[in-house]
Tab-separated table of C-alpha atoms in Angstrom:
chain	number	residue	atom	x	y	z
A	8	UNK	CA	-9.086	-2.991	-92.367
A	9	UNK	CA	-9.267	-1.444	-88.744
A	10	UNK	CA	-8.689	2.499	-88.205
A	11	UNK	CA	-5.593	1.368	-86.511
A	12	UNK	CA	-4.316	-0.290	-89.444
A	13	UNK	CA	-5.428	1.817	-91.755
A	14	UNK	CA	-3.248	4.310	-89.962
A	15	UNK	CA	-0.316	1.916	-89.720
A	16	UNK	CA	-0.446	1.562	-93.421
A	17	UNK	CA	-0.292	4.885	-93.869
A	18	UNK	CA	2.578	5.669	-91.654
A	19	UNK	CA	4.543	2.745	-93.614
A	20	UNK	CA	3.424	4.436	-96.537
A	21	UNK	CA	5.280	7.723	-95.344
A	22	UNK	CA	8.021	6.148	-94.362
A	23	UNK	CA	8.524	3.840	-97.260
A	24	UNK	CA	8.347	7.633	-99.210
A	25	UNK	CA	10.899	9.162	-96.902
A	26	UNK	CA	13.469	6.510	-96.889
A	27	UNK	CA	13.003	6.758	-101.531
A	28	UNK	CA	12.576	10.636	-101.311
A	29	UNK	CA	14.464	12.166	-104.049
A	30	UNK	CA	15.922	15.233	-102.947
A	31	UNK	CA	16.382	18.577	-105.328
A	32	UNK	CA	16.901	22.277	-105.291
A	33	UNK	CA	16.316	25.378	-107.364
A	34	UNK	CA	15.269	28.913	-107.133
A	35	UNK	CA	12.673	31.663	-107.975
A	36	UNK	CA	14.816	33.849	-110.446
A	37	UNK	CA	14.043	37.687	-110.730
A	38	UNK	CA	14.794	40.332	-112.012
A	39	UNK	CA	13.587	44.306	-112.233
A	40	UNK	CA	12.747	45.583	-116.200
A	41	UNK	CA	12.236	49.328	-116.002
A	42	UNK	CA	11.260	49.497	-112.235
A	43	UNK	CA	8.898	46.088	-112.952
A	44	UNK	CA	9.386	42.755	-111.452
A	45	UNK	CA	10.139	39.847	-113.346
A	46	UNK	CA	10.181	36.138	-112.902
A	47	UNK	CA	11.857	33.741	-114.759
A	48	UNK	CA	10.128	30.284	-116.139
A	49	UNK	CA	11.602	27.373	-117.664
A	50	UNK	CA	9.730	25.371	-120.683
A	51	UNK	CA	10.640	21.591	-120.499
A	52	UNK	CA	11.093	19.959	-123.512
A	53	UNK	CA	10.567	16.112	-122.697
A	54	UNK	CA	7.913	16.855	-120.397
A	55	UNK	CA	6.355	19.863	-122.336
A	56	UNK	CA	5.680	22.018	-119.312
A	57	UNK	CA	6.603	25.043	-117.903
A	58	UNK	CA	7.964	25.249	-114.133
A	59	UNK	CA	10.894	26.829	-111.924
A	60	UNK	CA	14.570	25.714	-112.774
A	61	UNK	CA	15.408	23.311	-109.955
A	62	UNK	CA	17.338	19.685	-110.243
A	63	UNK	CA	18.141	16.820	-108.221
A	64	UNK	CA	20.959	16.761	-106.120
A	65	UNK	CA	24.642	15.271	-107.587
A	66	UNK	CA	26.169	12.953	-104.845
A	67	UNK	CA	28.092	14.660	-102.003
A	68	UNK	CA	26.500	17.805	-102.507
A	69	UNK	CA	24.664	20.289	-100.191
A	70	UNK	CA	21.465	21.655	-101.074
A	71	UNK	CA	22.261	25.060	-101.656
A	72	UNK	CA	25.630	24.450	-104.352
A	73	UNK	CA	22.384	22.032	-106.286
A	74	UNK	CA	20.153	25.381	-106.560
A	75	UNK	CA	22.600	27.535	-107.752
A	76	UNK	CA	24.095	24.987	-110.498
A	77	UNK	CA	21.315	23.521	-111.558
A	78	UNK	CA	19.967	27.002	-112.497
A	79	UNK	CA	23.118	27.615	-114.316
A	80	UNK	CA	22.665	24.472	-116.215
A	81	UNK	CA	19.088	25.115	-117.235
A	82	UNK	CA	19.157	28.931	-118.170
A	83	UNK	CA	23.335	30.046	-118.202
A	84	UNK	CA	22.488	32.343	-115.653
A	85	UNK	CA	24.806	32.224	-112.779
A	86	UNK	CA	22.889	33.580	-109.182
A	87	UNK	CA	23.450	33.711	-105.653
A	88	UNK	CA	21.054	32.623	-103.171
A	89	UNK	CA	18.854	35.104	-101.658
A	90	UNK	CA	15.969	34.276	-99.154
A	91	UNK	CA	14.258	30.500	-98.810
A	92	UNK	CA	11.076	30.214	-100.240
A	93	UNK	CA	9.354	26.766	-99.272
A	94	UNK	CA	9.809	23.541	-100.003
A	95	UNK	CA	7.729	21.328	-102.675
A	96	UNK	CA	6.960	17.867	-102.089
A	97	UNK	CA	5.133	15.377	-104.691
A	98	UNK	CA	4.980	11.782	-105.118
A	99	UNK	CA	6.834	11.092	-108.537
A	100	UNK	CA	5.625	8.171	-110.708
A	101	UNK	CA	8.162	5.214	-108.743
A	102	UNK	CA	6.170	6.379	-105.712
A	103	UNK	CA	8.896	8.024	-104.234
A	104	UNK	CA	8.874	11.451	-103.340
A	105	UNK	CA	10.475	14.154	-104.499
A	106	UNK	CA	11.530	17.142	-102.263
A	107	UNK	CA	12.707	20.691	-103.716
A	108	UNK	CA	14.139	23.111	-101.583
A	109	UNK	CA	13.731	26.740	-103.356
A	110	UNK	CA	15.588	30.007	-102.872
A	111	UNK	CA	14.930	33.593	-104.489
A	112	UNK	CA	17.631	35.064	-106.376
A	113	UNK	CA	18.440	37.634	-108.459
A	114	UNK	CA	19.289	37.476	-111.945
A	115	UNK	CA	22.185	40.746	-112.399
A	116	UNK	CA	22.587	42.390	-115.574
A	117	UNK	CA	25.623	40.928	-115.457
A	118	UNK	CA	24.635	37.546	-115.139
A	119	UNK	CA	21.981	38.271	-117.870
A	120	UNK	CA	24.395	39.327	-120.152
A	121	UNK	CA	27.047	36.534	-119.800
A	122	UNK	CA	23.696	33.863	-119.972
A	123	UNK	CA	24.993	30.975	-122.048
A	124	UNK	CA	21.494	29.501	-122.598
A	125	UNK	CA	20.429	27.730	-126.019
A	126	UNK	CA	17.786	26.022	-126.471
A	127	UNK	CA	18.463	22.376	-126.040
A	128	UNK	CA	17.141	18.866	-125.537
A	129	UNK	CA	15.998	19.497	-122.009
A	130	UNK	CA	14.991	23.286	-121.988
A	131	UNK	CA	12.725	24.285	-125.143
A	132	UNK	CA	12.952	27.923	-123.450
A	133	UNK	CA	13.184	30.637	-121.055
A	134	UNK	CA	11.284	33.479	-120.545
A	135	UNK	CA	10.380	36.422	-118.288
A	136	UNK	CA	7.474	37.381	-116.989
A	137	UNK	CA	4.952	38.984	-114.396
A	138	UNK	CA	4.331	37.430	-111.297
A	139	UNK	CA	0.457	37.498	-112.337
A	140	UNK	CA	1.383	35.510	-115.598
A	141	UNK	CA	3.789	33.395	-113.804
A	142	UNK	CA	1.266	32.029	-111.851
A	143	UNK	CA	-1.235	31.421	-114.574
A	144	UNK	CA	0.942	29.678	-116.867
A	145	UNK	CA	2.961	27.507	-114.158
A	146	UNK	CA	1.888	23.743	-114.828
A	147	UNK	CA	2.226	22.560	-111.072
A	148	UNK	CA	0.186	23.711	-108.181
A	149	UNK	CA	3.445	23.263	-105.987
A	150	UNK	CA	5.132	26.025	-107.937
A	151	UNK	CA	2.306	28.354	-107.401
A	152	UNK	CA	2.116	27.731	-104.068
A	153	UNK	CA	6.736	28.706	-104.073
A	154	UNK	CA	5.565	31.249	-105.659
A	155	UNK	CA	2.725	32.779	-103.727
A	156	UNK	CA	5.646	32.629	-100.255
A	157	UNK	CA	7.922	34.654	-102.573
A	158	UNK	CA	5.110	36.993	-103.547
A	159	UNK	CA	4.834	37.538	-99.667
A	160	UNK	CA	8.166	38.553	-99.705
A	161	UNK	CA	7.850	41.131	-102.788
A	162	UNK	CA	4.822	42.446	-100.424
A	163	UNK	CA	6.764	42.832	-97.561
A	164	UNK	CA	9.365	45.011	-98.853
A	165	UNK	CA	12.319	42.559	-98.198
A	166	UNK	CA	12.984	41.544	-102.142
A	167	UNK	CA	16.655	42.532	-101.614
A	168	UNK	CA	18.596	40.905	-98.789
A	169	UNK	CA	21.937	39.803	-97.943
A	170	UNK	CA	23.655	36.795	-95.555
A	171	UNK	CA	25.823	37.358	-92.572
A	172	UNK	CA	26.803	33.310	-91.999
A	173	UNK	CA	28.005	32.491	-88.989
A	174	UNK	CA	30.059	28.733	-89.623
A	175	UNK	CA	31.652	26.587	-86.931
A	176	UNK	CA	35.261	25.775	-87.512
A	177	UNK	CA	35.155	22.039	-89.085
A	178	UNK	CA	36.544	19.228	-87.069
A	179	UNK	CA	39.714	19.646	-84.812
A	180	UNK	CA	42.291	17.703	-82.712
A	181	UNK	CA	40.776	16.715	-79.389
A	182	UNK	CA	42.948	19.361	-76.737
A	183	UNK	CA	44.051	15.665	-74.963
A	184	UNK	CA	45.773	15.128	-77.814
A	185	UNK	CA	47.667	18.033	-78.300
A	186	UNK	CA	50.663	19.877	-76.697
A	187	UNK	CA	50.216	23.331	-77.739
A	188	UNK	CA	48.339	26.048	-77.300
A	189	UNK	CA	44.542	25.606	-77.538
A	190	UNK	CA	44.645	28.428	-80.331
A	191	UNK	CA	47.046	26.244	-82.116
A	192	UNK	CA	45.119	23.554	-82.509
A	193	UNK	CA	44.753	22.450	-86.524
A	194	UNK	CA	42.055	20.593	-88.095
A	195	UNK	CA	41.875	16.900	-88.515
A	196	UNK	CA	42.171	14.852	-91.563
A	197	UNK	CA	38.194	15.118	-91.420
A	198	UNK	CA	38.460	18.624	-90.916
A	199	UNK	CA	40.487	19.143	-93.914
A	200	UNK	CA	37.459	17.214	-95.664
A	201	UNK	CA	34.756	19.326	-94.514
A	202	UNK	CA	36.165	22.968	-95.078
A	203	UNK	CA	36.418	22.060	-98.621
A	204	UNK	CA	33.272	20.006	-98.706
A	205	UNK	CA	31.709	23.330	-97.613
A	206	UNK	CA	33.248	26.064	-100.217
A	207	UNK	CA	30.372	25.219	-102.815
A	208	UNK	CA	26.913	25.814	-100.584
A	209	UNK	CA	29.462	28.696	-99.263
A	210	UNK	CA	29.651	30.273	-102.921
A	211	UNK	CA	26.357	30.036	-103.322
A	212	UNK	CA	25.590	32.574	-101.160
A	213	UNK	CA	27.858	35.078	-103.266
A	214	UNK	CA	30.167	35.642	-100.416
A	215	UNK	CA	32.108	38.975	-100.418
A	216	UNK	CA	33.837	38.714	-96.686
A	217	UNK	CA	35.464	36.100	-95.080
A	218	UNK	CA	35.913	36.906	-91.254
A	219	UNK	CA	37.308	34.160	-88.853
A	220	UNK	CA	38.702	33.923	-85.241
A	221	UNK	CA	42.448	33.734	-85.224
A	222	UNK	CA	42.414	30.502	-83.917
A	223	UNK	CA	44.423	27.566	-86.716
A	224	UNK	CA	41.684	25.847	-86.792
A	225	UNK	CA	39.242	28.291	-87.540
A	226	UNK	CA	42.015	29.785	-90.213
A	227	UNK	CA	42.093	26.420	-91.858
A	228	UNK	CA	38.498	25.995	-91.962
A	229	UNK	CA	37.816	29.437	-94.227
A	230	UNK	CA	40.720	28.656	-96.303
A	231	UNK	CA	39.889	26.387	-98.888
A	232	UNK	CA	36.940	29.082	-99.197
A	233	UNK	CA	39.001	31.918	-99.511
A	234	UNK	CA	41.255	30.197	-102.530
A	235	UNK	CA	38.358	29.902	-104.337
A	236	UNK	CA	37.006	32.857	-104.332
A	237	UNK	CA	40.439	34.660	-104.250
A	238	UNK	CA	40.003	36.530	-100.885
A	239	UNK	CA	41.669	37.379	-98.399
A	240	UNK	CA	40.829	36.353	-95.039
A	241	UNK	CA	40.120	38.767	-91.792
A	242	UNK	CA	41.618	37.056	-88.794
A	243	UNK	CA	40.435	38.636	-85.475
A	244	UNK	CA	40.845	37.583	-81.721
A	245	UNK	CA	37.345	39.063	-80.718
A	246	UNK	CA	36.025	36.326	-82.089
A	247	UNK	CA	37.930	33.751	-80.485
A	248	UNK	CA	36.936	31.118	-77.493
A	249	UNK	CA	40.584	32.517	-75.688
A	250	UNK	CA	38.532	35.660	-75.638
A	251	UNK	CA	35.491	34.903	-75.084
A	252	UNK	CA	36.599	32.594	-72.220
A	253	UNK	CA	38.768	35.420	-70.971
A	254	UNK	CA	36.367	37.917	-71.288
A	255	UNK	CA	38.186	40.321	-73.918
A	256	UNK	CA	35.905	39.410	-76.957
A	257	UNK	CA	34.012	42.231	-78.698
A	258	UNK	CA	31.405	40.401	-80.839
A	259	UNK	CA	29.423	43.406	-80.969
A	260	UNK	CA	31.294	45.492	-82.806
A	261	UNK	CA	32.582	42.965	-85.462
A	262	UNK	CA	28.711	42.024	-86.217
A	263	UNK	CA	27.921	45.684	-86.587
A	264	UNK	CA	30.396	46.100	-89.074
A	265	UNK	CA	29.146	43.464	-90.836
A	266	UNK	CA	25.241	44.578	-90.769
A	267	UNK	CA	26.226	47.541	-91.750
A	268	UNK	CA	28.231	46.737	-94.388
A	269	UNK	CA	25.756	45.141	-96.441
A	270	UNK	CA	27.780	42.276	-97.947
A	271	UNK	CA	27.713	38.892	-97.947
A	272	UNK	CA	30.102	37.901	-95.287
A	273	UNK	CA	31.251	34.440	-93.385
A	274	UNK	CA	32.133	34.493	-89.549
A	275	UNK	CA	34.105	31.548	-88.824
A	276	UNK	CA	33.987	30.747	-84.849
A	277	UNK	CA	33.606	28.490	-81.885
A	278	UNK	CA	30.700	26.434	-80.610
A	279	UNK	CA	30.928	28.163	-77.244
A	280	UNK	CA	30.725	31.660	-79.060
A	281	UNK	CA	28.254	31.422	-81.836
A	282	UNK	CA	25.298	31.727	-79.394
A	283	UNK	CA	26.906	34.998	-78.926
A	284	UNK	CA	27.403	35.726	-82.135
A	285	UNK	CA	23.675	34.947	-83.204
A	286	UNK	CA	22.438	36.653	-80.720
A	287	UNK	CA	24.322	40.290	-81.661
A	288	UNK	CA	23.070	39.873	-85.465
A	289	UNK	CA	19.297	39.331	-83.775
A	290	UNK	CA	20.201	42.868	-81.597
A	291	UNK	CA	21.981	44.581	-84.217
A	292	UNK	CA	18.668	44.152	-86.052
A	293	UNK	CA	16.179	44.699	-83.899
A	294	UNK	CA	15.067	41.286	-83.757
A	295	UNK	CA	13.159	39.635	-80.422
A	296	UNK	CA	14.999	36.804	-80.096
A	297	UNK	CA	13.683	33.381	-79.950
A	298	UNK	CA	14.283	29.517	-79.989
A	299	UNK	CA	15.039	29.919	-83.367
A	300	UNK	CA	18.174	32.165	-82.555
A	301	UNK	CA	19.167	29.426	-80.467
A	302	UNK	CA	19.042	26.685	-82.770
A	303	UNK	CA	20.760	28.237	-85.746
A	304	UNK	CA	23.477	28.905	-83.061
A	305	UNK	CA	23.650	24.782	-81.889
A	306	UNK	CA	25.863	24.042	-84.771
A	307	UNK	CA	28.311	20.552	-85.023
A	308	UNK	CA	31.722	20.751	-86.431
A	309	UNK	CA	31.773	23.287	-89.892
A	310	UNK	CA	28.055	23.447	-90.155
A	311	UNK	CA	26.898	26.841	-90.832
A	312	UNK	CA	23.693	29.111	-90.225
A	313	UNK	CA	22.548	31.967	-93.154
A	314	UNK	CA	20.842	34.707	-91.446
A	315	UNK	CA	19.146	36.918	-93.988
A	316	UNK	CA	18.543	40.425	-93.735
A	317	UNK	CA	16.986	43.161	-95.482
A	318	UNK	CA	19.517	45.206	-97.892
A	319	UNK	CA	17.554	48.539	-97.764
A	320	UNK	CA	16.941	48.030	-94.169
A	321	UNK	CA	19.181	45.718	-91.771
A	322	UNK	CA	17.131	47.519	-88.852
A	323	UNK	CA	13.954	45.637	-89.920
A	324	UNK	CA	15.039	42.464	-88.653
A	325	UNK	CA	16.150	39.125	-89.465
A	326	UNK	CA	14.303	37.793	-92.713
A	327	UNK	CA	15.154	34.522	-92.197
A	328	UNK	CA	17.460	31.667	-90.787
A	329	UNK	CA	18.735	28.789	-92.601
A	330	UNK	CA	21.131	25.979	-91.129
A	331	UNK	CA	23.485	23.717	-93.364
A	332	UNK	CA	25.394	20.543	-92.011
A	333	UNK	CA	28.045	18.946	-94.300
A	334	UNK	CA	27.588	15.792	-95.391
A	335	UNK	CA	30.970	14.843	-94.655
């Protein structure tokens, strides 16, 4: 076999991998025990091993709704989603790979308390430990290495962070095909399909603040959102594309409010203003922009970017940036 085809092989190979890849999510849980961290492993029964909770993804949903259930269906702990972590890829027996996408999160007293694990035919048991015994009694290199990029984070000082999302509106009437008002305009039947194909990776981000241009198609999109999580909804016009076209928006000061804040919170906007929008979080933070600001801000129709900050200081700068498109 030539070099060439050697290397042809080997790109089929990849491909062959990538069109079979099985696709799963889960998290590194923690906790702090008298002022010590804690990490929380899962012992397999079937497979007698010990690993990070994590599960493959049910059909129709988004990776970030798969973390957060599947680590309430392997330990009764219920989390939101902190920081990303890495991603794991291995080939699995079938030859197709497997790719996990893993998030830190916290594990409240709360949560901790309500925990509605047993032991059961799929998880022998849980347990909590050091991040030094974590990563001796892992059985996969690939969790070590999820591990080792959280442990960065523990080192850095950022263990604690929150989201400020900002989320296009989902899919709307075309403006040639409506008589009203541009504000006015509602989502389509598509639309209606996204904003509550969103609400679960939208949870899973424990959510505290829904925020959303005034606009009825913006309104709609955060709806189905805010009935689940009974909340009520913060409509503002300095949000809006008839402000920001007009020039009577004030982006700045909602995004300060919501740095400061400290809660999870959803801005629901326009395509036009989210550049904006991204780009007052990055100065509210004292973060040099980059490409990166301006591809979390390049979103289609009720996609959605996480931006991650620290909770004991929002001044440090953005942590990290995460983009979700609906699969609708």
């Amino acid at each position: 076999m030539t070099t060439r085809e050697a290397s042809g092989a080997k790109a089929a190979t990849r491909s062959k991998w990538t069109d079979k890849a099985v696709y799963a999510a889960g998290a590194v849980i923690w906790r702090l025990v008298d002022g010590k961290l804690r990490i929380l492993l899962i012992h397999r029964t079937k497979y007698r091993d010990i690993t990070l909770p994590k599960g493959k993804v049910d059909p129709g949903e988004m990776l970030a709704e798969t973390a957060v259930r599947e680590v309430h269906e392997e330990t009764g702990i219920r989390v939101s989603l902190g920081v990303p972590v890495g991603v794991s890829r291995y080939h699995l027996p079938s030859n197709k790979q497997k790719v996990v996408h893993y998030w830190a999160a916290e594990a409240t007293e709360d949560a901790i308390r309500t925990s509605t694990f047993v032991p059961n035919r799929e998880i022998a048991a849980i347990e909590w430990v050091s991040l030094k015994k974590a990563r001796s009694r892992l059985s996969y290199p690939v969790d070590v290495e999820i591990l080792d990029f959280f442990a960065n984070l523990v080192d850095d000082g950022v263990l604690r962070t929150f989201p400020v999302i900002a989320l296009r509106h989902a899919k709307a009437l075309a403006r040639s095909d409506w008589d009203g008002s541009d504000a006015s305009r509602p989502l389509t039947d598509r639309g209606r399909e996204q904003a509550a194909s969103i609400v679960g990776p939208l949870r899973a981000f424990g959510i505290r603040k829904i925020v959303t241009s005034d606009a009825v198609r913006c309104v709609q999109t955060v709806t189905p959102l805010a009935k689940a999580l009974d909340r009520k909804i913060s409509k503002t016009a300095l949000i809006s594309q008839d402000a920001w076209e007009e020039g009577d928006d004030d982006l700045r000061s909602v995004i300060g409010r919501r740095v400061r804040s400290g809660k999870p919170a959803v801005l629901c906007s326009h395509g036009p203003v989210l550049p904006g929008i991204l780009s007052e979080v990055a100065l509210a933070t004292g973060t040099i922009q980059g490409s990166y600001v301006s591809s979390a801000a390049d979103l289609e129709p009720a996609a959605f970017s996480v931006v991650h900050l620290s909770a004991s200081n929002p001044g440090s700068g953005i942590i990290a940036i995460e983009t979700h498109i609906p699969k609708v």
